[in-house]
Coordinates of C-alpha atoms and ligand atoms in Angstrom, one line a residue:
X1 CA 71.3 15.9 14.5
X2 CA 72.3 12.3 13.4
X3 CA 71.7 11.1 17.0
X4 CA 68.4 12.9 17.1
X5 CA 67.3 11.4 13.8
X6 CA 68.3 7.9 15.1
X7 CA 66.4 8.4 18.4
X8 CA 63.2 9.4 16.5
X9 CA 63.7 6.5 14.0
X10 CA 64.0 4.1 16.9
X11 CA 60.6 5.5 18.1
X12 CA 59.1 4.6 14.7
X13 CA 59.2 8.2 13.3
X14 CA 60.7 8.0 9.8
X15 CA 63.0 11.0 9.2
X16 CA 62.9 13.1 6.0
X17 CA 65.6 12.0 3.6
X18 CA 65.9 8.5 5.0
X19 CA 65.8 5.4 2.7
X20 CA 63.1 4.0 4.9
X21 CA 60.9 7.0 4.3
X22 CA 61.6 7.0 0.5
X23 CA 60.5 3.4 0.2
X24 CA 57.4 3.9 2.4
X25 CA 56.3 6.9 0.4
X26 CA 56.9 5.1 -2.9
X27 CA 54.9 2.1 -1.8
X28 CA 52.0 4.1 -0.5
X29 CA 51.9 6.3 -3.6
X30 CA 51.6 3.2 -5.8
X31 CA 48.9 1.8 -3.5
X32 CA 46.8 4.9 -3.7
X33 CA 47.3 5.3 -7.4
X34 CA 45.9 1.8 -7.9
X35 CA 43.1 2.4 -5.4
X36 CA 42.0 5.6 -7.2
X37 CA 42.2 3.9 -10.6
X38 CA 39.9 1.2 -9.2
X39 CA 37.5 3.7 -7.7
X40 CA 37.2 5.8 -10.8
X41 CA 36.6 2.9 -13.2
X42 CA 32.9 3.6 -12.7
X43 CA 32.8 7.4 -12.1
X44 CA 30.1 8.7 -9.8
X45 CA 28.3 11.8 -10.9
X46 CA 27.8 14.8 -8.5
X47 CA 24.1 14.2 -8.6
X48 CA 24.4 10.6 -7.6
X49 CA 26.9 11.4 -4.9
X50 CA 24.5 13.7 -3.1
X51 CA 27.3 15.5 -1.1
X52 CA 25.6 18.0 1.3
X53 CA 26.4 21.7 0.7
X54 CA 23.6 23.4 2.6
X55 CA 23.3 21.5 5.9
X56 CA 24.3 22.5 9.4
X57 CA 26.5 25.3 10.6
X58 CA 28.6 27.3 8.2
X59 CA 31.8 26.3 10.0
X60 CA 31.4 23.2 12.2
X61 CA 34.5 22.8 14.4
X62 CA 36.5 26.0 14.4
X63 CA 37.6 25.8 18.1
X64 CA 38.9 22.3 17.8
X65 CA 40.5 23.2 14.5
X66 CA 42.4 26.1 16.1
X67 CA 43.4 24.0 19.2
X68 CA 44.6 21.0 17.2
X69 CA 46.1 22.6 14.1
X70 CA 46.3 26.4 13.6
X71 CA 47.2 27.4 17.1
X72 CA 50.2 25.1 17.2
X73 CA 53.4 27.0 18.3
X74 CA 54.5 29.7 15.9
X75 CA 58.1 28.4 16.2
X76 CA 57.0 25.3 14.4
X77 CA 55.3 27.1 11.5
X78 CA 58.3 29.5 11.2
X79 CA 60.5 26.4 11.0
X80 CA 58.9 25.1 7.8
X81 CA 57.0 27.8 6.0
X82 CA 58.7 30.3 3.7
X83 CA 59.9 33.2 5.8
X84 CA 58.9 35.9 3.2
X85 CA 55.2 35.2 3.0
X86 CA 54.6 32.5 5.7
X87 CA 52.1 31.1 3.2
X88 CA 50.3 27.9 4.3
X89 CA 48.9 26.8 0.9
X90 CA 50.3 25.3 -2.2
X91 CA 53.1 27.1 -4.1
X92 CA 53.0 27.3 -7.9
X93 CA 55.8 25.5 -9.9
X94 CA 54.0 24.6 -13.1
X95 CA 51.2 23.1 -15.1
X96 CA 52.2 19.4 -15.2
X97 CA 54.0 16.9 -13.0
X98 CA 57.0 17.1 -15.3
X99 CA 57.1 20.9 -15.2
X100 CA 56.8 20.9 -11.4
X101 CA 59.6 18.4 -11.0
X102 CA 61.9 20.3 -13.5
X103 CA 61.2 23.7 -11.9
X104 CA 64.2 25.5 -10.4
X105 CA 62.1 27.8 -8.3
X106 CA 62.7 28.0 -4.5
X107 CA 59.7 27.7 -2.2
X108 CA 59.8 31.5 -1.7
X109 CA 59.8 32.1 -5.5
X110 CA 57.1 29.5 -6.1
X111 CA 54.9 31.1 -3.4
X112 CA 55.3 34.5 -5.0
X113 CA 54.4 32.9 -8.4
X114 CA 51.2 31.5 -6.8
X115 CA 50.2 34.9 -5.5
X116 CA 51.0 36.5 -8.9
X117 CA 48.8 33.8 -10.6
X118 CA 46.0 34.4 -8.1
X119 CA 46.2 38.2 -8.5
X120 CA 46.2 37.9 -12.3
X121 CA 43.3 35.4 -12.4
X122 CA 41.3 37.6 -10.0
X123 CA 41.9 40.6 -12.2
X124 CA 43.5 42.7 -9.5
X125 CA 44.2 46.3 -10.5
X126 CA 45.4 47.6 -7.1
X127 CA 42.7 50.0 -6.2
X128 CA 40.2 47.5 -4.8
X129 CA 38.9 47.2 -1.3
X130 CA 39.6 43.6 -0.4
X131 CA 38.2 41.1 2.2
X132 CA 40.4 38.0 2.9
X133 CA 38.7 35.0 4.6
X134 CA 41.1 32.8 6.5
X135 CA 44.1 35.0 6.1
X136 CA 46.6 32.8 8.0
X137 CA 49.9 34.6 8.6
X138 CA 48.9 37.2 6.1
X139 CA 50.7 36.0 2.9
X140 CA 48.2 37.4 0.5
X141 CA 48.3 40.7 2.4
X142 CA 52.1 40.7 2.3
X143 CA 52.1 40.1 -1.5
X144 CA 49.3 42.6 -2.3
X145 CA 50.7 45.4 -0.1
X146 CA 54.2 44.8 -1.6
X147 CA 52.7 45.4 -5.0
X148 CA 50.0 47.9 -4.2
X149 CA 50.9 49.9 -1.0
X150 CA 47.7 52.0 -1.3
X151 CA 45.3 49.0 -1.1
X152 CA 42.7 48.6 1.7
X153 CA 42.4 45.1 3.1
X154 CA 40.2 43.5 5.9
X155 CA 41.4 40.1 7.0
X156 CA 39.9 37.5 9.3
X157 CA 41.2 34.4 11.1
X158 CA 40.1 32.9 14.4
X159 CA 43.7 31.9 15.1
X160 CA 45.4 33.9 17.9
X161 CA 48.8 32.5 16.8
X162 CA 48.2 33.9 13.3
X163 CA 46.9 37.3 14.5
X164 CA 49.8 37.6 16.9
X165 CA 52.2 37.1 14.1
X166 CA 50.5 39.6 11.8
X167 CA 50.4 42.2 14.6
X168 CA 54.1 41.8 15.0
X169 CA 54.6 42.4 11.2
X170 CA 52.4 45.5 11.3
X171 CA 54.7 47.0 13.9
X172 CA 57.9 46.0 12.1
X173 CA 59.2 48.9 9.9
X174 CA 60.9 46.4 7.6
X175 CA 57.8 44.4 6.8
X176 CA 55.4 45.1 3.9
X177 CA 52.4 45.1 6.4
X178 CA 53.9 48.1 8.3
X179 CA 51.6 51.1 8.4
X180 CA 49.3 49.8 5.7
X181 CA 45.5 50.0 5.5
X182 CA 45.0 46.6 7.1
X183 CA 42.1 45.9 9.4
X184 CA 42.6 42.6 11.2
X185 CA 39.7 40.7 12.8
X186 CA 40.4 37.8 15.1
X187 CA 37.2 35.7 14.9
X188 CA 35.2 33.0 13.2
X189 CA 33.8 34.3 9.8
X190 CA 30.5 32.6 10.5
X191 CA 29.8 34.3 13.9
X192 CA 31.4 37.8 13.7
X193 CA 28.4 40.3 13.2
X194 CA 27.9 41.5 9.6
X195 CA 28.1 45.1 10.9
X196 CA 31.7 44.4 11.9
X197 CA 32.6 42.6 8.8
X198 CA 31.1 45.3 6.6
X199 CA 28.1 44.9 4.3
X200 CA 28.1 45.9 0.6
X201 CA 31.6 47.2 1.2
X202 CA 34.2 45.2 -0.8
X203 CA 35.2 45.0 -4.4
X204 CA 36.6 41.5 -4.0
X205 CA 36.7 38.7 -1.5
X206 CA 39.4 36.0 -1.3
X207 CA 39.4 32.7 0.4
X208 CA 42.8 31.0 -0.1
X209 CA 42.9 27.6 1.5
X210 CA 39.9 28.3 3.7
X211 CA 36.9 26.6 2.0
X212 CA 38.4 23.2 3.0
X213 CA 37.2 24.2 6.5
X214 CA 33.7 25.2 5.6
X215 CA 30.8 22.8 6.4
X216 CA 27.8 24.6 4.8
X217 CA 28.9 26.1 1.5
X218 CA 25.6 27.6 0.7
X219 CA 25.4 29.8 3.9
X220 CA 29.1 30.8 3.4
X221 CA 28.4 31.9 -0.1
X222 CA 25.4 33.9 1.1
X223 CA 27.5 35.7 3.7
X224 CA 30.2 36.5 1.2
X225 CA 27.6 37.8 -1.2
X226 CA 26.5 40.2 1.5
X227 CA 30.0 41.6 2.0
X228 CA 30.4 42.6 -1.6
X229 CA 29.4 45.7 -3.6
X230 CA 27.2 45.2 -6.6
X231 CA 29.2 43.3 -9.3
X232 CA 31.9 42.4 -6.7
X233 CA 34.1 39.4 -7.3
X234 CA 35.0 36.3 -5.2
X235 CA 38.2 34.4 -5.8
X236 CA 38.6 30.9 -4.3
X237 CA 41.7 28.8 -4.0
X238 CA 41.3 25.4 -2.4
X239 CA 42.2 21.7 -2.4
X240 CA 39.9 19.7 -4.6
X241 CA 39.5 16.2 -5.9
X242 CA 39.0 15.8 -9.7
X243 CA 36.9 12.7 -9.3
X244 CA 33.8 12.7 -7.1
X245 CA 34.5 10.6 -4.0
X246 CA 31.4 10.7 -1.7
X247 CA 32.9 8.1 0.5
X248 CA 35.7 10.5 1.5
X249 CA 33.5 13.4 2.5
X250 CA 32.7 12.8 6.1
X251 CA 35.6 14.3 8.1
X252 CA 35.2 11.8 10.9
X253 CA 36.7 9.1 8.6
X254 CA 39.1 11.0 6.3
X255 CA 42.7 12.0 6.3
X256 CA 41.8 15.7 6.1
X257 CA 39.5 15.3 9.0
X258 CA 42.3 13.7 11.1
X259 CA 44.6 16.7 10.6
X260 CA 42.0 19.4 10.1
X261 CA 38.9 18.6 12.3
X262 CA 35.7 19.2 10.3
X263 CA 37.7 19.6 7.1
X264 CA 36.6 18.4 3.6
X265 CA 38.1 18.0 0.1
X266 CA 35.3 19.2 -2.2
X267 CA 35.1 17.8 -5.7
X268 CA 36.3 20.4 -8.3
X269 CA 33.0 20.6 -10.2
X270 CA 30.9 20.9 -7.0
X271 CA 32.5 24.3 -6.3
X272 CA 31.7 25.4 -9.9
X273 CA 28.1 24.7 -9.2
X274 CA 27.8 27.1 -6.2
X275 CA 25.9 29.7 -8.4
X276 CA 22.9 30.6 -6.3
X277 CA 24.5 33.9 -5.2
X278 CA 27.3 34.2 -7.8
X279 CA 27.9 33.7 -11.5
X280 CA 31.0 31.6 -12.3
X281 CA 33.4 33.5 -14.5
X282 CA 36.1 31.0 -14.9
X283 CA 37.7 28.0 -13.1
X284 CA 41.1 26.3 -13.3
X285 CA 42.4 22.9 -12.0
X286 CA 46.0 23.1 -10.7
X287 CA 48.0 19.8 -10.8
X288 CA 48.5 18.3 -7.3
X289 CA 52.3 17.9 -7.8
X290 CA 52.5 21.6 -7.0
X291 CA 51.2 20.7 -3.5
X292 CA 53.4 17.6 -3.3
X293 CA 56.5 19.7 -4.0
X294 CA 55.4 22.4 -1.5
X295 CA 54.9 19.6 1.2
X296 CA 58.3 18.1 0.3
X297 CA 60.0 21.4 1.0
X298 CA 58.0 22.0 4.2
X299 CA 58.8 18.5 5.4
X300 CA 62.5 19.0 4.6
X301 CA 62.7 22.3 6.5
X302 CA 60.7 20.7 9.4
X303 CA 63.5 18.1 9.8
X304 CA 66.3 20.7 9.1
X305 CA 65.1 22.5 12.3
X306 CA 64.4 19.3 14.3
X307 CA 67.0 20.0 16.9
X308 CA 65.3 23.3 17.8
X309 CA 61.8 21.8 17.6
X310 CA 62.1 18.4 19.4
X311 CA 62.0 19.0 23.2
X312 CA 61.6 22.8 23.5
X313 CA 58.6 23.1 21.1
X314 CA 57.3 19.7 20.2
X315 CA 56.9 16.5 22.2
X316 CA 57.6 13.1 20.6
X317 CA 53.9 12.7 19.9
X318 CA 53.7 16.1 18.2
X319 CA 56.7 15.3 16.0
X320 CA 55.0 12.0 15.0
X321 CA 51.7 13.8 14.3
X322 CA 53.3 16.5 12.1
X323 CA 55.6 14.1 10.4
X324 CA 52.6 11.9 9.5
X325 CA 50.8 15.0 8.3
X326 CA 53.5 15.8 5.7
X327 CA 53.9 12.2 4.6
X328 CA 50.2 11.4 4.3
X329 CA 49.2 14.6 2.5
X330 CA 51.9 13.8 -0.1
X331 CA 51.2 10.1 -0.6
X332 CA 47.5 9.9 -0.1
X333 CA 46.4 13.1 -1.8
X334 CA 48.8 14.8 -4.2
X335 CA 51.3 12.3 -5.6
X336 CA 49.0 9.5 -6.8
X337 CA 47.8 9.5 -10.4
X338 CA 50.4 12.2 -11.4
X339 CA 48.6 14.9 -9.4
X340 CA 45.4 14.5 -11.4
X341 CA 43.3 13.0 -8.6
X342 CA 43.8 15.6 -5.9
X343 CA 45.1 19.1 -6.6
X344 CA 43.8 22.7 -6.2
X345 CA 41.0 24.6 -7.8
X346 CA 40.9 28.3 -8.6
X347 CA 37.5 29.9 -9.2
X348 CA 36.5 33.4 -10.1
X349 CA 32.9 34.3 -9.3
X350 CA 30.9 37.6 -9.8
X351 CA 28.1 38.6 -7.4
X352 CA 24.6 38.3 -8.7
X353 CA 22.2 41.1 -8.3
X354 CA 19.8 40.4 -5.4
X355 CA 20.5 36.7 -4.4
Ligands
SAM1 C1 45.3 26.6 5.3 S1 45.2 28.1 6.1 C2 45.4 29.3 4.8 C3 45.9 30.6 5.3 C4 46.2 31.6 4.3 N1 45.1 32.0 3.5 C5 47.4 31.2 3.4 O1 47.3 31.4 2.2 O2 48.5 30.9 3.9 C6 43.4 28.2 6.4 C7 43.0 29.5 7.1 O3 41.5 29.4 7.4 C8 41.3 29.9 8.6 N2 40.0 29.5 9.2 C9 39.6 28.3 9.6 N3 38.3 28.4 10.1 C10 37.9 29.7 9.9 C11 36.7 30.4 10.3 N4 35.7 29.8 10.9 N5 36.7 31.7 10.0 C12 37.7 32.3 9.4 N6 38.8 31.7 9.1 C13 39.0 30.4 9.3 C14 42.5 29.4 9.5 O4 42.6 30.1 10.7 C15 43.6 29.7 8.5 O5 44.0 31.1 8.6

């Protein structure tokens, strides 16, 4: 492994745990902290920012997003995600930077804590009919069926790598997804016919880490509204910025767009204002250090498995790409400003009558 780390370092790829990387991350975090302080001296209001929420297709670049990100080899995701849930969003360690850093939770425990928090905030009782938009490798399903085996869940993702993984779990007698009432749809939420998704059918819809990929929020909310029974709930969990940064919205020029084609980081309060089809019940900002620590652990595990990944699974260019992804998400988004610039938002909405 030492030789491999050296080879990659020689190629300009900074290994996790190296002094070079520590200094590089520290410098960049300081730089972005200053940059965000400068940009937020004169805060921009949402109204003045004019960020579009109702233009163009609901999802803009799903095929490219799958090719370039979500359909990367399963072996790679297995190497760094927690094996219990295979969750590909922020784990929950605590309210503040200090609490997150002091937490003794493992990644697996912190992912479970995230799903407990989500279920509690969404008011889950266990008898709901659930729709999950952008289900990834099925971590929410794994958590919910583990707690409530009688639940009924319909889940959608366009990723064949993710559906392949979930189907394997559904056939594995040792897995919480085995012989459960899980209907899996492989497709794009914006194009699968409503008749297949199910109209007026669900008590609650979730989108955990999926709204970052939406282009037209208005049409997505309209479609989700149509899925739900009268009075149905919608729970969103997504990466958000606390300040309003209109200059970072166009995915052609942003970090999120580089790693997630067509992706956006929406301002926290902009999501609160999506009330044409829903009434907002409550919203919460989650400190970005939770994502920083999650990424730290993913990054560490990625390098722990580097001898299995480099060569058989990932080319040198792919190792560079994914290494840059972990580093840049940490130092550009979640570490600057003590996690109070970029973090996650939780939102609980209730379906409006009509709409
Ligand atoms: C960051 S992952 C989160 C996955 C999962 N919810 C979790 O908690 O690990 C984003 C998910 O959104 C899905 N997604 C992206 N575009 C989509 C689309 N057009 N329709 C449905 N799902 C989509 C991706 O395939 C992926 O499953």
